[in-house]
Short mmCIF file of C-alpha atoms in Angstrom, two decimals:
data_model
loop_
_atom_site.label_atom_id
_atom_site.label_comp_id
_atom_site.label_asym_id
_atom_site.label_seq_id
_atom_site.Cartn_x
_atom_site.Cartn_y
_atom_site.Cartn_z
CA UNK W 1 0.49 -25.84 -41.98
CA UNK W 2 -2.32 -26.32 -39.27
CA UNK W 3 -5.61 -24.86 -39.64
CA UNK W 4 -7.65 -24.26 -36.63
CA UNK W 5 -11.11 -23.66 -36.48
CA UNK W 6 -12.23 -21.36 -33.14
CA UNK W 7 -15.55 -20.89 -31.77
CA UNK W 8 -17.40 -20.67 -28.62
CA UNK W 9 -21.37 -20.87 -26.98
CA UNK W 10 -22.19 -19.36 -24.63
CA UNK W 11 -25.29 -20.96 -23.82
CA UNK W 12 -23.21 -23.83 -22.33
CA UNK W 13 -22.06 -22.19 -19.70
CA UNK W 14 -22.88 -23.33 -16.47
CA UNK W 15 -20.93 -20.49 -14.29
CA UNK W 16 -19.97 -16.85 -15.06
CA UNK W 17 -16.44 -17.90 -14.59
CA UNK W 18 -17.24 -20.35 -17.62
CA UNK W 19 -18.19 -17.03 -19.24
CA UNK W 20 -15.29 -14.49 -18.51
CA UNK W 21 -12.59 -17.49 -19.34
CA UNK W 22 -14.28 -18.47 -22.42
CA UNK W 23 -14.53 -14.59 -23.86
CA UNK W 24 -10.90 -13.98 -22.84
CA UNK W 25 -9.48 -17.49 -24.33
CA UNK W 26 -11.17 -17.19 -27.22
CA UNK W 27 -10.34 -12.55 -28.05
CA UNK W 28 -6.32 -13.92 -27.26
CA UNK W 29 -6.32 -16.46 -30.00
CA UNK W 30 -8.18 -13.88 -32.51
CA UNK W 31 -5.44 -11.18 -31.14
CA UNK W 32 -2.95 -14.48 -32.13
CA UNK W 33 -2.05 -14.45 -29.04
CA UNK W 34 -3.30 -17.95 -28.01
CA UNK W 35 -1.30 -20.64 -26.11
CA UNK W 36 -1.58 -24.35 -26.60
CA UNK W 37 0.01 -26.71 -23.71
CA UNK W 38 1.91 -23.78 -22.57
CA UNK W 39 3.28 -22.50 -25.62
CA UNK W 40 2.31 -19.20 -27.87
CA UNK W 41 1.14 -20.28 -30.94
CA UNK W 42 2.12 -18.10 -33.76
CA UNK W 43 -1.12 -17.55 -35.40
CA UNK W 44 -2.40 -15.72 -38.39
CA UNK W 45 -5.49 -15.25 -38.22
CA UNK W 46 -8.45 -14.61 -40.93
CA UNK W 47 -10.23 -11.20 -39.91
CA UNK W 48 -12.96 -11.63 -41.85
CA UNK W 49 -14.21 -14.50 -40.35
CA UNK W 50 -13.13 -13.73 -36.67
CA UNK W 51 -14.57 -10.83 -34.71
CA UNK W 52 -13.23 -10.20 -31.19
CA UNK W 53 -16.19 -10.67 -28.27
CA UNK W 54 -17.14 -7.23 -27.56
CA UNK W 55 -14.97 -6.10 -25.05
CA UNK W 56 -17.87 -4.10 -23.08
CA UNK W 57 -19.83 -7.18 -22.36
CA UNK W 58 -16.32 -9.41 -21.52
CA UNK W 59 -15.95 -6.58 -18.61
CA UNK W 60 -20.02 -6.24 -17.82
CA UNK W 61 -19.16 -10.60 -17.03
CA UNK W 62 -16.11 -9.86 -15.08
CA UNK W 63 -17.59 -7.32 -12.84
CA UNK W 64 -20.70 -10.02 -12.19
CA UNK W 65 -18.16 -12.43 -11.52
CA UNK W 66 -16.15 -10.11 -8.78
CA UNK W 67 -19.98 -9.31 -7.39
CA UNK W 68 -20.32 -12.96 -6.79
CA UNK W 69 -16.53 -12.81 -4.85
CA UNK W 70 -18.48 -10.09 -2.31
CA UNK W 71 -21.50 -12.00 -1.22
CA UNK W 72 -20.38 -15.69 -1.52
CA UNK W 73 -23.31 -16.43 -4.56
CA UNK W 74 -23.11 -18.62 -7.48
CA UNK W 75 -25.03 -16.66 -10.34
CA UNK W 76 -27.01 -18.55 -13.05
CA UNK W 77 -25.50 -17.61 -16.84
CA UNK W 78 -28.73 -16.44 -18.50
CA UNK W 79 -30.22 -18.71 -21.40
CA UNK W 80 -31.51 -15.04 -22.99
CA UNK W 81 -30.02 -11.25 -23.50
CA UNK W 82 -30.17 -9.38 -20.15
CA UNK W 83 -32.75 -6.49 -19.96
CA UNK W 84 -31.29 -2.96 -20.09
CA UNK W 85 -32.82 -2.51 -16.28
CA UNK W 86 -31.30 -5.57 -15.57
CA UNK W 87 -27.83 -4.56 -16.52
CA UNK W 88 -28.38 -1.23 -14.86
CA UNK W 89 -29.32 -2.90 -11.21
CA UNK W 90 -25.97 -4.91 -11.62
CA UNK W 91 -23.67 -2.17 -12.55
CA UNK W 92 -25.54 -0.47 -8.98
CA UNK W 93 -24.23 -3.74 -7.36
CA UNK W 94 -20.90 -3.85 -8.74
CA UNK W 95 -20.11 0.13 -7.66
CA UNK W 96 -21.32 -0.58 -3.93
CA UNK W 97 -20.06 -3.93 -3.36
CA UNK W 98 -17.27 -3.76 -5.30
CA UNK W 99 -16.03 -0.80 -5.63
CA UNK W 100 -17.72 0.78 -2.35
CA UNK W 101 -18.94 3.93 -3.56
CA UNK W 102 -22.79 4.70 -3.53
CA UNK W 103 -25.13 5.76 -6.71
CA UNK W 104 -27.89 7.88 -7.65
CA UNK W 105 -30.96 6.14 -7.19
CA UNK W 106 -33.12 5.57 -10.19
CA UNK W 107 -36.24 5.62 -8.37
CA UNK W 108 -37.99 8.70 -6.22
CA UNK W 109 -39.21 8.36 -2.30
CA UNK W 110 -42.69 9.68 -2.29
CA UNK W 111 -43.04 8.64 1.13
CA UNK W 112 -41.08 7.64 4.61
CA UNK W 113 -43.07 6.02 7.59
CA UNK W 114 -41.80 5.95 11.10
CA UNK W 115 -43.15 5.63 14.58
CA UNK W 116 -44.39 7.67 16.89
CA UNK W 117 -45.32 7.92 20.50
CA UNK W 118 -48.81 9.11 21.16
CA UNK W 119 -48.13 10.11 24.70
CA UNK W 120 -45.11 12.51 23.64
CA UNK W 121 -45.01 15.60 21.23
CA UNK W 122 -44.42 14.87 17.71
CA UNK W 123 -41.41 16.77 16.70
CA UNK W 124 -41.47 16.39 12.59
CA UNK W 125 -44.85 18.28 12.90
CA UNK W 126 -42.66 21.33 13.29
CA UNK W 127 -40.76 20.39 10.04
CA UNK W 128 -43.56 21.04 7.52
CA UNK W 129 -43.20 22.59 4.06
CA UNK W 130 -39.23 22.60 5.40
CA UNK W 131 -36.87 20.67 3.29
CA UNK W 132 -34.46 17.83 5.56
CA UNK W 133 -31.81 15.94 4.83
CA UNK W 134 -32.83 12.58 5.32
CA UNK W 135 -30.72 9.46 6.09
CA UNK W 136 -32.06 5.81 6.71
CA UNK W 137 -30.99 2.06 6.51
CA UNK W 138 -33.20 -0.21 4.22
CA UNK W 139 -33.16 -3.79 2.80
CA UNK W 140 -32.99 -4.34 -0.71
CA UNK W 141 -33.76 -7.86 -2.30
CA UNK W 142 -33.51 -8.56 -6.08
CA UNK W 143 -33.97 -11.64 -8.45
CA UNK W 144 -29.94 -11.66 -10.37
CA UNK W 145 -29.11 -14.27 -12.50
CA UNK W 146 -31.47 -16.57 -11.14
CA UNK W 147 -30.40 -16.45 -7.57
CA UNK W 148 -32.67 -14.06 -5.09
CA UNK W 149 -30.12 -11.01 -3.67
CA UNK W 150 -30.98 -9.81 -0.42
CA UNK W 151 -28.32 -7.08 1.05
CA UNK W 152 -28.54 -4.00 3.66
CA UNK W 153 -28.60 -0.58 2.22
CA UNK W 154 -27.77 2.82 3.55
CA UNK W 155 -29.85 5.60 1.48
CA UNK W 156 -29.21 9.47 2.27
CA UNK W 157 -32.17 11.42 0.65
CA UNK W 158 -31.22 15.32 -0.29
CA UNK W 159 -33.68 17.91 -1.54
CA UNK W 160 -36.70 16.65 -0.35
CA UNK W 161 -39.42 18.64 1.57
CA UNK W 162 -42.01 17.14 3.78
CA UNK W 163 -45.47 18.05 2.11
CA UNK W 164 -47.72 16.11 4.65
CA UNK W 165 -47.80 13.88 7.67
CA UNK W 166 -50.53 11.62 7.97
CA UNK W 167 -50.54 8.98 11.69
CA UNK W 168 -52.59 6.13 12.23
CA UNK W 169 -52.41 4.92 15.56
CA UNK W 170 -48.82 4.45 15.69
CA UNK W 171 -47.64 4.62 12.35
CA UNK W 172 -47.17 8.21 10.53
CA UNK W 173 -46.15 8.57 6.80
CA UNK W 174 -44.07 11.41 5.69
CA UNK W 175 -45.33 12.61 2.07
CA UNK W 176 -42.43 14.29 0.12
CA UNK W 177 -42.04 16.56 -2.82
CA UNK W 178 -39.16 18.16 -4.30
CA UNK W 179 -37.47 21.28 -2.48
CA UNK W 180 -38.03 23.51 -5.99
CA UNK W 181 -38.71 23.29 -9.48
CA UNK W 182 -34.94 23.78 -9.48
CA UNK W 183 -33.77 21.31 -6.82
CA UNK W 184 -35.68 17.93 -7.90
CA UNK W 185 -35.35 15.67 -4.91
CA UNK W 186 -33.07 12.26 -5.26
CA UNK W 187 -31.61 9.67 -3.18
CA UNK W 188 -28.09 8.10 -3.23
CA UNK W 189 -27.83 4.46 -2.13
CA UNK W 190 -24.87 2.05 -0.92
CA UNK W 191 -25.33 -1.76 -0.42
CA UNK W 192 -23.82 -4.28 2.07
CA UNK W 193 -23.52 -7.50 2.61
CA UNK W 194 -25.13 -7.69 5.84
CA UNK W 195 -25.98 -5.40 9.11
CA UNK W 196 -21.88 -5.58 10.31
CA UNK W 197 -20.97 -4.37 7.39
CA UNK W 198 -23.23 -1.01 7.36
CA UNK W 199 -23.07 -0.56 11.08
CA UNK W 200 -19.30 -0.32 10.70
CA UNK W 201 -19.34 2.12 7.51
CA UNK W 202 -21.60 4.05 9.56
CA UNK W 203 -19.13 4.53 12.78
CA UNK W 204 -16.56 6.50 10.27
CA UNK W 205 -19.48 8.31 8.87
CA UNK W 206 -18.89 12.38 8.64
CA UNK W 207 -20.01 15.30 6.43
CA UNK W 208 -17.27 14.04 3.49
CA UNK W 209 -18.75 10.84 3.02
CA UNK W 210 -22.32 12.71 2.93
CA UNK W 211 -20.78 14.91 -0.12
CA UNK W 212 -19.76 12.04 -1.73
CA UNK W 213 -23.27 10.60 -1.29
CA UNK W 214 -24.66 13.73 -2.78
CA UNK W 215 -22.57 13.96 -5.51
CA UNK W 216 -22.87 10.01 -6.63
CA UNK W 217 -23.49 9.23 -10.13
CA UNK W 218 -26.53 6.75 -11.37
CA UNK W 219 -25.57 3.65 -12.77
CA UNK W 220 -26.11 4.77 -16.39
CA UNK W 221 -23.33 7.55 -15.81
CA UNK W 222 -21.21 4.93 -14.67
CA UNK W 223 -21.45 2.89 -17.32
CA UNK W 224 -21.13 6.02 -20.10
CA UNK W 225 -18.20 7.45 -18.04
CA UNK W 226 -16.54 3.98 -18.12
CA UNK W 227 -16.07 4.04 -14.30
CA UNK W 228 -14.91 0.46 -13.58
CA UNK W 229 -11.84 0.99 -11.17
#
């Protein structure tokens, strides 16, 4: 009879792909379902010493791994356990990139800035205390896994109402509040790679892909609703 020790460390991996193999190799030979040089080895394994890898975190890996497919970067395997925030932001990466569908912002827009022309009319002055439907491009840029993100956004904001407008010279900055104590204001957000890839999404833009945008789901629901496909 052969007795086989298995183990694994994590901390000695020096790519994600290091990661998601390692997890996977290591839950087949627990599930005695490990091959050696090609062939399944018939294993019987003791349970009370071996513990699958939990399966949520072996698919949180593979979905950084298929994030790193879409922009063409090499992430850094962290040395310490992610930050809740962390995982979050990544799971908002993985649905736009990835999966190309947008998400419920975590954050609020208190305020928008555009430019105006001093010799012309200022037409948002007419838009006051009116709730619009606001849709803008943006840059995001994030530190990931030790490698600084940069990517175009598309946000559509819905259920905001334009308190104030405040200009100087010619700069004027949009305060917003929500439309009602009912209807809390909230943005849905989509990244891309770079400007080609928004400008195109935004030729086949119409009022379904809006909906979809104002019905997207935050990260966290994501994650809770096990949305991964």
């Amino acid at each position: 009879n052969l007795k086989m020790n298995i183990s694994f460390d994590l901390n000695h991996a020096k790519k994600i792909r290091d990661i998601v193999e390692s997890v996977y190799i290591y839950n087949a030979f627990v599930d005695g379902k490990g091959y050696i040089g090609g062939k399944l080895l018939d294993l019987k394994m003791n349970n009370n010493k071996y513990k699958k890898y939990d399966e949520r975190s072996a698919i949180f890996w593979e979905k950084v791994l298929k994030i790193e497919a879409e922009i063409g970067i090499e992430f850094i395997p962290p040395q310490e356990n992610l930050e809740y925030d962390k995982i979050l932001e990544i799971e908002e990466l993985y649905q736009s990139l990835v999966l190309k569908r947008p998400f419920k912002s975590r954050n609020h827009i208190d305020t928008l800035d555009y430019k105006v022309d001093l010799n012309k009319k200022d037409e948002m002055e007419k838009y006051k205390n009116k709730t619009l439907f606001f849709q803008f491009n943006a840059t995001y840029t994030g530190s990931i896994l030790g490698c600084e993100v940069k990517l175009q956004a598309l946000v559509m904001a819905f259920n905001a109402k334009i308190l104030k407008i405040e200009k100087n010279k010619q700069i004027a900055t949009i305060t917003l509040g929500d439309e009602s104590r009912e209807k809390k204001r909230y943005s849905s957000i989509m990244y891309f790679k770079d400007n080609k890839q928004i400008e195109k999404f935004k030729e086949q833009l119409d009022n379904k892909t809006r909906e979809i945008f104002r019905k997207a789901k935050s990260a966290q629901q994501y994650l809770d609703d096990g949305e991964n496909k």
